[in-house]
């Protein structure tokens, strides 16, 4: 493992490791706007440093938090922590997904990972994975806060 704060160097090291058959490569990315797609296209697990830090801060402070996991011209995926004042509390996942026009395939509740089904109701502190057409996902995430 080589750790550098220089994204270009990390990308070159990742390319070299990939060409030598290293099965799993993880890279920290300082400038995600410029480099994240290059790492993903290479098949590298890329972790934007700023997102990782903000996620940890929100976790420790128990703040509402959202993180963009994937985005292209048509699709977005978000990781969202449900706050205690979210309008979605006590609603069924299927109803929220239908209203928003998105998929909510996974919920993390405490230590449990729940594959969402028709009977699951959203609770404060739930961590939702929201996926769908970019405009629908953005509207859905905005309503949570």
N, CA and C of each residue as an Amber inpcrd file, in Angstrom:
protein
   435
   0.8470000  -1.1760000   0.0000000   0.0000000   0.0000000   0.0000000
   0.8890000   1.2340000   0.0000000   0.5710000   2.1270000  -0.8810000
   1.2830000   3.3920000  -0.9420000   0.2490000   4.4940000  -0.7610000
   0.5350000   5.4130000   0.1310000  -0.3860000   6.5010000   0.3970000
   0.2920000   7.8120000   0.0770000  -0.3290000   8.5610000  -0.7960000
   0.1960000   9.8530000  -1.1920000  -0.9710000  10.8260000  -1.2500000
  -0.7200000  12.0710000  -0.9930000  -1.7730000  13.0770000  -1.1090000
  -1.8700000  13.6060000  -2.5410000  -1.0780000  13.0480000  -3.4300000
  -1.0750000  13.4560000  -4.8310000  -1.9150000  12.4590000  -5.6280000
  -3.0770000  12.8830000  -6.0980000  -3.9940000  11.9960000  -6.8160000
  -3.3710000  11.4120000  -8.0820000  -2.5930000  12.2110000  -8.7840000
  -1.9730000  11.7160000 -10.0260000  -1.0130000  10.5650000  -9.7200000
  -0.2280000  10.7020000  -8.6600000   0.6810000   9.6220000  -8.2550000
  -0.0990000   8.3890000  -7.8200000  -1.1670000   8.5860000  -7.0510000
  -1.9950000   7.4630000  -6.6240000  -2.6050000   6.7370000  -7.8160000
  -3.0190000   7.4900000  -8.8240000  -3.5970000   6.8910000 -10.0170000
  -2.5590000   6.0570000 -10.7640000  -1.3480000   6.5670000 -10.8700000
  -0.2780000   5.8090000 -11.5450000   0.0680000   4.5350000 -10.7760000
   0.1230000   4.6300000  -9.4500000   0.4010000   3.4430000  -8.6300000
  -0.7360000   2.4340000  -8.7900000  -1.9730000   2.9170000  -8.8090000
  -3.1210000   2.0190000  -8.9860000  -3.0740000   1.3370000 -10.3430000
  -2.7200000   2.0690000 -11.3920000  -2.5950000   1.4620000 -12.7340000
  -1.5140000   0.3790000 -12.7340000  -0.3890000   0.6700000 -12.1030000
   0.7020000  -0.3120000 -12.0470000   0.2630000  -1.5460000 -11.2630000
  -0.4050000  -1.3450000 -10.1490000  -0.8770000  -2.4760000  -9.3480000
  -1.8950000  -3.2990000 -10.1220000  -2.8010000  -2.6380000 -10.8210000
  -3.8120000  -3.3320000 -11.6230000  -3.1540000  -4.1610000 -12.7170000
  -2.1380000  -3.6000000 -13.3700000  -1.4590000  -4.3140000 -14.4550000
  -0.6760000  -5.5210000 -13.9430000  -0.3710000  -5.5360000 -12.6570000
   0.3510000  -6.6570000 -12.0590000  -0.5910000  -7.6420000 -11.3590000
  -1.9030000  -7.4270000 -11.5460000  -2.8720000  -8.3870000 -11.0570000
  -3.2920000  -8.2450000  -9.6100000  -3.0200000  -7.1080000  -8.9970000
  -3.4630000  -6.9100000  -7.6150000  -4.9950000  -6.9230000  -7.6250000
  -5.6160000  -7.8220000  -6.8500000  -7.0710000  -7.9920000  -6.9460000
  -7.9020000  -6.8750000  -6.3340000  -7.4350000  -6.2710000  -5.2720000
  -8.2060000  -5.2200000  -4.6180000  -7.3170000  -4.0070000  -4.4040000
  -7.7700000  -2.8880000  -4.9390000  -7.0100000  -1.6510000  -4.8180000
  -7.9480000  -0.5830000  -4.2590000  -7.4840000   0.0800000  -3.2170000
  -8.2520000   1.1490000  -2.5870000  -7.3960000   2.4120000  -2.6340000
  -8.0050000   3.5100000  -3.0530000  -7.2630000   4.7720000  -3.1400000
  -8.0340000   5.8830000  -2.4550000  -7.3170000   6.7210000  -1.7390000
  -7.8940000   7.9450000  -1.2150000  -7.7810000   9.0100000  -2.2970000
  -8.8480000   9.7770000  -2.4820000  -8.8860000  10.7770000  -3.5460000
  -9.0860000  12.1570000  -2.9380000  -8.1410000  13.0630000  -3.2170000
  -8.2490000  14.4310000  -2.7110000  -9.1780000  15.2750000  -3.5760000
  -9.0190000  15.1810000  -4.8800000  -9.8030000  15.9820000  -5.8180000
 -10.7690000  15.0760000  -6.5660000 -11.9460000  14.8350000  -5.9650000
 -12.8660000  13.8550000  -6.5520000 -13.4470000  14.3440000  -7.8740000
 -13.6210000  15.6480000  -8.0410000 -14.1700000  16.1470000  -9.2950000
 -13.2530000  15.8210000 -10.4730000 -11.9830000  15.8510000 -10.2400000
 -11.0260000  15.6210000 -11.3320000 -10.6290000  14.1470000 -11.4800000
 -10.5380000  13.3880000 -10.3710000  -9.9350000  12.0630000 -10.4270000
 -10.8610000  10.8840000 -10.1180000 -11.9880000  11.1150000  -9.4730000
 -12.8170000  10.0000000  -9.0140000 -13.2180000   9.0670000 -10.1530000
 -13.6870000   9.6170000 -11.2660000 -14.1060000   8.7800000 -12.3940000
 -12.9600000   7.9360000 -12.9360000 -11.7570000   8.4790000 -12.9720000
 -10.6030000   7.7260000 -13.4810000 -10.3130000   6.5090000 -12.6140000
 -10.4090000   6.6690000 -11.2970000 -10.1940000   5.5410000 -10.3920000
 -11.2960000   4.4970000 -10.5690000 -12.5280000   4.9490000 -10.6600000
 -13.6580000   4.0210000 -10.8080000 -13.5520000   3.2610000 -12.1190000
 -13.2310000   3.9460000 -13.2130000 -13.0770000   3.2850000 -14.5100000
 -11.9650000   2.2440000 -14.4920000 -10.9760000   2.4560000 -13.6630000
  -9.8620000   1.5170000 -13.5290000 -10.2550000   0.3130000 -12.6670000
 -11.3860000   0.4160000 -11.9740000 -11.8220000  -0.6750000 -11.1080000
 -11.2480000  -0.5890000  -9.7120000 -10.9080000   0.6270000  -9.3000000
 -10.3200000   0.8720000  -7.9880000 -11.4090000   1.3770000  -7.0530000
 -11.4000000   0.9060000  -5.8090000 -12.2950000   1.4510000  -4.8020000
 -11.7390000   2.8060000  -4.4060000 -12.4530000   3.8590000  -4.7680000
 -11.9730000   5.2140000  -4.5230000 -12.7600000   5.8460000  -3.3850000
 -12.0480000   6.3910000  -2.4270000 -12.6770000   7.0240000  -1.2660000
 -12.2880000   8.5010000  -1.2620000 -13.2490000   9.3680000  -1.5570000
 -12.9490000  10.8040000  -1.4720000 -12.6560000  11.1810000  -0.0140000
 -11.5250000  11.7840000   0.2250000 -11.0810000  12.1050000   1.5790000
 -12.0830000  13.0140000   2.2950000 -12.5430000  14.0540000   1.6300000
 -13.4620000  14.9970000   2.2620000 -14.7530000  14.2870000   2.6610000
 -15.2960000  13.4340000   1.7850000 -16.5280000  12.7190000   2.1030000
 -16.3340000  11.7960000   3.3010000 -15.1980000  11.1250000   3.3530000
 -14.9210000  10.2140000   4.4700000 -14.8410000  10.9760000   5.7890000
 -14.1960000  12.1150000   5.7730000 -14.0730000  12.9220000   6.9930000
 -15.4320000  13.4580000   7.4240000 -16.1970000  13.9960000   6.4800000
 -17.5220000  14.5210000   6.8200000 -18.4410000  13.4310000   7.3370000
 -18.3530000  12.2540000   6.7640000 -19.1690000  11.1300000   7.2120000
 -18.8570000  10.7730000   8.6580000 -17.5850000  10.7270000   8.9980000
 -17.1810000  10.4060000  10.3730000 -17.6220000  11.5010000  11.3520000
 -17.4600000  12.7480000  10.9700000 -17.8820000  13.8430000  11.8400000
 -19.3820000  13.7560000  12.0970000 -20.1610000  13.5680000  11.0350000
 -21.6130000  13.4580000  11.1840000 -21.9780000  12.2630000  12.0490000
 -21.2550000  11.1530000  11.8810000 -21.5180000   9.9570000  12.6880000
 -21.2830000  10.2400000  14.1690000 -20.1560000  10.8510000  14.4970000
 -19.8280000  11.1080000  15.8910000 -20.7510000  12.1490000  16.5250000
 -21.1790000  13.1210000  15.7390000 -22.0470000  14.1610000  16.2650000
 -23.5260000  13.8180000  16.1110000 -23.8080000  12.6850000  15.4500000
 -25.1900000  12.2440000  15.2070000 -25.9760000  13.2900000  14.4050000
 -25.3030000  13.9290000  13.4550000 -25.9500000  14.9320000  12.6160000
 -26.6260000  14.2690000  11.4170000 -27.6420000  14.9310000  10.8480000
 -28.1840000  14.4450000   9.5820000 -27.0630000  14.4940000   8.5480000
 -27.0450000  13.5190000   7.6790000 -25.9410000  13.4590000   6.7390000
 -26.3880000  12.8270000   5.4370000 -25.8830000  13.3620000   4.3460000
 -26.1090000  12.7520000   3.0430000 -24.7910000  12.7370000   2.2930000
 -24.5950000  11.6850000   1.5260000 -23.3640000  11.5580000   0.7660000
 -23.6840000  11.0110000  -0.6220000 -23.2310000  11.6990000  -1.6370000
 -23.3900000  11.2320000  -3.0010000 -22.4250000  10.0760000  -3.2280000
 -22.9560000   8.9180000  -3.6010000 -22.1260000   7.7430000  -3.8220000
 -21.7750000   7.5460000  -5.2920000 -22.7180000   7.9040000  -6.1690000
 -22.5030000   7.7090000  -7.5980000 -23.3290000   8.7300000  -8.3540000
 -22.7860000   9.2040000  -9.4570000 -23.5320000  10.1380000 -10.2840000
 -23.0110000  10.0920000 -11.7070000 -23.9370000  10.0440000 -12.6450000
 -23.5820000  10.2620000 -14.0460000 -24.6770000  11.1400000 -14.6470000
 -24.7890000  11.1780000 -15.9470000 -25.7640000  12.0650000 -16.5760000
 -27.2100000  11.7050000 -16.2490000 -27.4500000  10.4320000 -15.9060000
 -28.8310000   9.9940000 -15.7340000 -29.1670000   9.4500000 -14.3520000
 -28.1850000   8.8920000 -13.6570000 -28.4450000   8.1600000 -12.4190000
 -27.6310000   8.7400000 -11.2680000 -28.2440000   8.7230000 -10.0710000
 -27.5150000   9.0950000  -8.8590000 -27.8290000   8.0820000  -7.7660000
 -26.8760000   7.9330000  -6.8680000 -27.0730000   7.0950000  -5.6890000
 -26.5800000   7.8890000  -4.4840000 -27.4080000   7.9580000  -3.4440000
 -27.0810000   8.6700000  -2.2180000 -27.1620000   7.7410000  -1.0200000
 -26.3500000   8.0530000  -0.0380000 -26.4070000   7.4520000   1.2920000
 -26.9220000   8.5630000   2.1800000 -28.0470000   8.3300000   2.8760000
 -28.6910000   9.3790000   3.6540000 -29.0070000   8.8610000   5.0470000
 -28.6570000   9.6440000   6.0550000 -29.0180000   9.3170000   7.4370000
 -30.2850000  10.0980000   7.7670000 -31.3060000   9.3940000   8.2360000
 -32.5940000  10.0110000   8.5370000 -32.5270000  10.7120000   9.8960000
 -32.8200000  12.0010000   9.8880000 -32.8190000  12.7740000  11.1390000
 -34.1460000  12.5810000  11.8690000 -34.1760000  12.9690000  13.1210000
 -35.3810000  12.7750000  13.9410000 -36.5360000  13.6680000  13.5060000
 -36.2670000  14.6880000  12.6880000 -37.3610000  15.5390000  12.2260000
 -37.6790000  15.3480000  10.7400000 -37.2340000  14.2530000  10.1670000
 -37.5090000  13.9670000   8.7590000 -39.0000000  13.7060000   8.5480000
 -39.5510000  14.2150000   7.4630000 -40.9670000  13.9550000   7.1850000
 -41.2400000  12.4900000   6.8220000 -40.1870000  11.7110000   6.6020000
 -40.3600000  10.3060000   6.2000000 -40.4530000   9.3440000   7.3820000
 -40.2630000   9.8300000   8.5880000 -40.2990000   8.9450000   9.7600000
 -41.6550000   8.2600000   9.8460000 -41.6090000   6.9610000  10.0990000
 -42.7760000   6.0880000  10.2630000 -43.5240000   5.8140000   8.9620000
 -43.0000000   6.2690000   7.8350000 -43.6040000   5.9180000   6.5490000
 -42.9770000   4.6280000   6.0410000 -43.7420000   3.8650000   5.2800000
 -43.2010000   2.6470000   4.6920000 -42.2460000   3.0110000   3.5590000
 -41.1710000   2.2540000   3.4930000 -40.1470000   2.4940000   2.4700000
 -40.7630000   2.4800000   1.0750000 -41.6440000   1.5130000   0.8180000
 -42.2430000   1.4030000  -0.5200000 -43.0150000   2.6670000  -0.8870000
 -43.7080000   3.2930000   0.1050000 -44.4800000   4.5050000  -0.1690000
 -43.5640000   5.6850000  -0.4780000 -42.4910000   5.8200000   0.2880000
 -41.5390000   6.9020000   0.0440000 -40.8890000   6.7200000  -1.3280000
 -40.4700000   5.5000000  -1.6230000 -39.8410000   5.2200000  -2.9220000
 -40.8070000   5.5290000  -4.0660000 -42.0630000   5.1270000  -3.9240000
 -43.0590000   5.3680000  -4.9720000 -43.3080000   6.8710000  -5.1510000
 -43.4950000   7.5930000  -4.0250000 -43.7400000   9.0390000  -4.0960000
 -42.5870000   9.7760000  -4.7550000 -41.3710000   9.3400000  -4.4510000
 -40.1790000  10.0170000  -4.9810000 -39.7890000   9.5290000  -6.3730000
 -40.2610000   8.3570000  -6.7630000 -39.8570000   7.7910000  -8.0520000
 -38.4390000   7.2640000  -8.0240000 -38.0450000   6.6680000  -6.8760000
 -36.6910000   6.1330000  -6.7060000 -36.7740000   4.7090000  -6.1620000
 -35.6240000   4.0810000  -6.0420000 -35.5160000   2.7950000  -5.3610000
 -34.7760000   3.0200000  -4.0430000 -35.2370000   2.3460000  -3.0040000
 -34.5560000   2.3650000  -1.7010000 -34.3260000   0.9020000  -1.3400000
 -33.2650000   0.3140000  -1.8990000 -33.0770000  -1.1350000  -1.7660000
 -32.4940000  -1.5960000  -0.4360000 -31.8830000  -0.6810000   0.3160000
 -31.1340000  -1.1070000   1.4880000 -31.2590000  -0.0800000   2.6050000
 -31.4160000  -0.6010000   3.8300000 -31.4710000   0.2440000   5.0210000
 -30.4930000  -0.3400000   6.0350000 -29.7240000   0.5340000   6.6520000
 -28.8830000   0.1020000   7.7710000 -29.5250000   0.6980000   9.0200000
 -29.8690000  -0.1680000   9.9540000 -30.5030000   0.2510000  11.2050000
 -29.6960000  -0.3400000  12.3420000 -28.9480000   0.5190000  13.0210000
 -28.0610000   0.0250000  14.0710000 -27.0220000  -0.8980000  13.4590000
 -26.9850000  -2.1200000  13.9260000 -26.0470000  -3.1140000  13.3990000
 -26.6710000  -3.9790000  12.3020000 -27.9660000  -3.7670000  12.0330000
 -28.6800000  -4.6020000  11.0680000 -28.6670000  -4.0020000   9.6770000
 -28.4880000  -4.8610000   8.6820000 -28.6260000  -4.4740000   7.2890000
 -29.9360000  -5.0780000   6.8060000 -30.8320000  -4.2340000   6.3670000
 -32.1740000  -4.6670000   5.9880000 -32.3560000  -4.4680000   4.4910000
 -32.6930000  -5.5460000   3.8090000 -33.1010000  -5.4360000   2.4100000
 -34.5510000  -4.9660000   2.4850000 -34.8040000  -3.7730000   2.0010000
 -36.1220000  -3.1860000   2.2230000 -37.2010000  -3.9940000   1.5180000
 -38.3330000  -4.0850000   2.1980000 -39.4910000  -4.7480000   1.6170000
 -40.7150000  -3.8930000   1.9090000 -41.8520000  -4.4030000   1.6170000
 -43.0720000  -3.6150000   1.7080000 -43.4590000  -3.2260000   3.1270000
 -43.0030000  -3.9500000   4.1280000 -43.4460000  -3.7170000   5.5020000
 -42.5010000  -2.8410000   6.3220000 -41.3380000  -2.5110000   5.8120000
 -40.3540000  -1.7550000   6.5820000 -40.7630000  -0.2940000   6.6740000
 -40.7740000   0.2220000   7.9130000 -41.0660000   1.6350000   8.1520000
 -39.7630000   2.3520000   8.5020000 -39.6470000   3.5760000   8.0490000
 -38.4360000   4.3630000   8.2590000 -38.4130000   4.9000000   9.6850000
 -37.2320000   4.7960000  10.3240000 -37.0410000   5.2770000  11.6860000
 -35.9060000   6.2950000  11.7160000 -35.9320000   7.1700000  12.7200000
 -34.8330000   8.1200000  12.9090000 -33.5400000   7.3460000  13.0910000
 -32.4900000   7.8170000  12.4440000 -31.1920000   7.1520000  12.5270000
 -30.9700000   6.1160000  11.4460000 -32.0320000   5.7330000  10.7110000
 -31.8520000   4.7910000   9.6090000 -30.9200000   5.4040000   8.5720000
 -30.1410000   4.5450000   7.9670000 -29.2760000   4.9580000   6.8710000
 -29.8500000   4.3260000   5.6100000 -30.3140000   5.1620000   4.6810000
 -30.9610000   4.6860000   3.4630000 -30.0240000   4.8150000   2.2760000
 -30.1080000   3.8710000   1.3690000 -29.4460000   3.9810000   0.0750000
 -30.5460000   4.2880000  -0.9240000 -30.4630000   5.4440000  -1.5560000
 -31.4870000   5.9170000  -2.4810000 -30.8730000   5.9820000  -3.8710000
 -31.5140000   5.3230000  -4.8300000 -30.9830000   5.2210000  -6.1830000
 -32.0960000   5.5250000  -7.1770000 -31.7350000   6.2070000  -8.2620000
 -32.7270000   6.4570000  -9.3030000 -32.2650000   7.5120000 -10.2780000
 -33.2190000   7.9770000 -11.0820000 -32.9310000   9.0580000 -12.0180000
 -32.4630000  10.2750000 -11.2250000 -31.4620000  10.9530000 -11.7380000
 -30.8140000  12.0450000 -11.0040000 -31.7920000  13.0470000 -10.4220000
 -32.7230000  13.5480000 -11.2270000 -33.6380000  14.5760000 -10.7230000
 -34.5500000  14.0350000  -9.6250000 -35.0060000  12.8000000  -9.7370000
 -35.8660000  12.2010000  -8.7110000 -35.1170000  11.9970000  -7.4040000
 -33.8860000  11.5380000  -7.5000000 -33.0860000  11.3010000  -6.2910000
 -32.8120000  12.6180000  -5.5750000 -32.4490000  13.6380000  -6.3170000
 -32.1550000  14.9410000  -5.7000000 -33.3920000  15.4800000  -4.9890000
 -34.5590000  15.3980000  -5.6220000 -35.7970000  15.8770000  -4.9790000
 -36.1020000  15.0860000  -3.7100000 -35.9170000  13.7790000  -3.7740000
 -36.1860000  12.9160000  -2.6200000 -35.2610000  13.2530000  -1.4520000
 -33.9770000  13.3830000  -1.7380000 -32.9960000  13.6920000  -0.6850000
 -33.2640000  15.0670000  -0.0840000 -33.6270000  16.0340000  -0.9120000
 -33.9300000  17.3800000  -0.4140000 -35.1270000  17.3630000   0.5380000
 -36.1230000  16.5270000   0.2580000 -37.3100000  16.4370000   1.1210000
 -36.9680000  15.8570000   2.4940000 -35.9420000  15.0320000   2.5560000
 -35.5600000  14.4270000   3.8280000 -35.1280000  15.5040000   4.8020000
 -34.5210000  16.5610000   4.3130000 -34.0400000  17.6320000   5.1800000
 -34.9250000  18.8420000   5.0860000
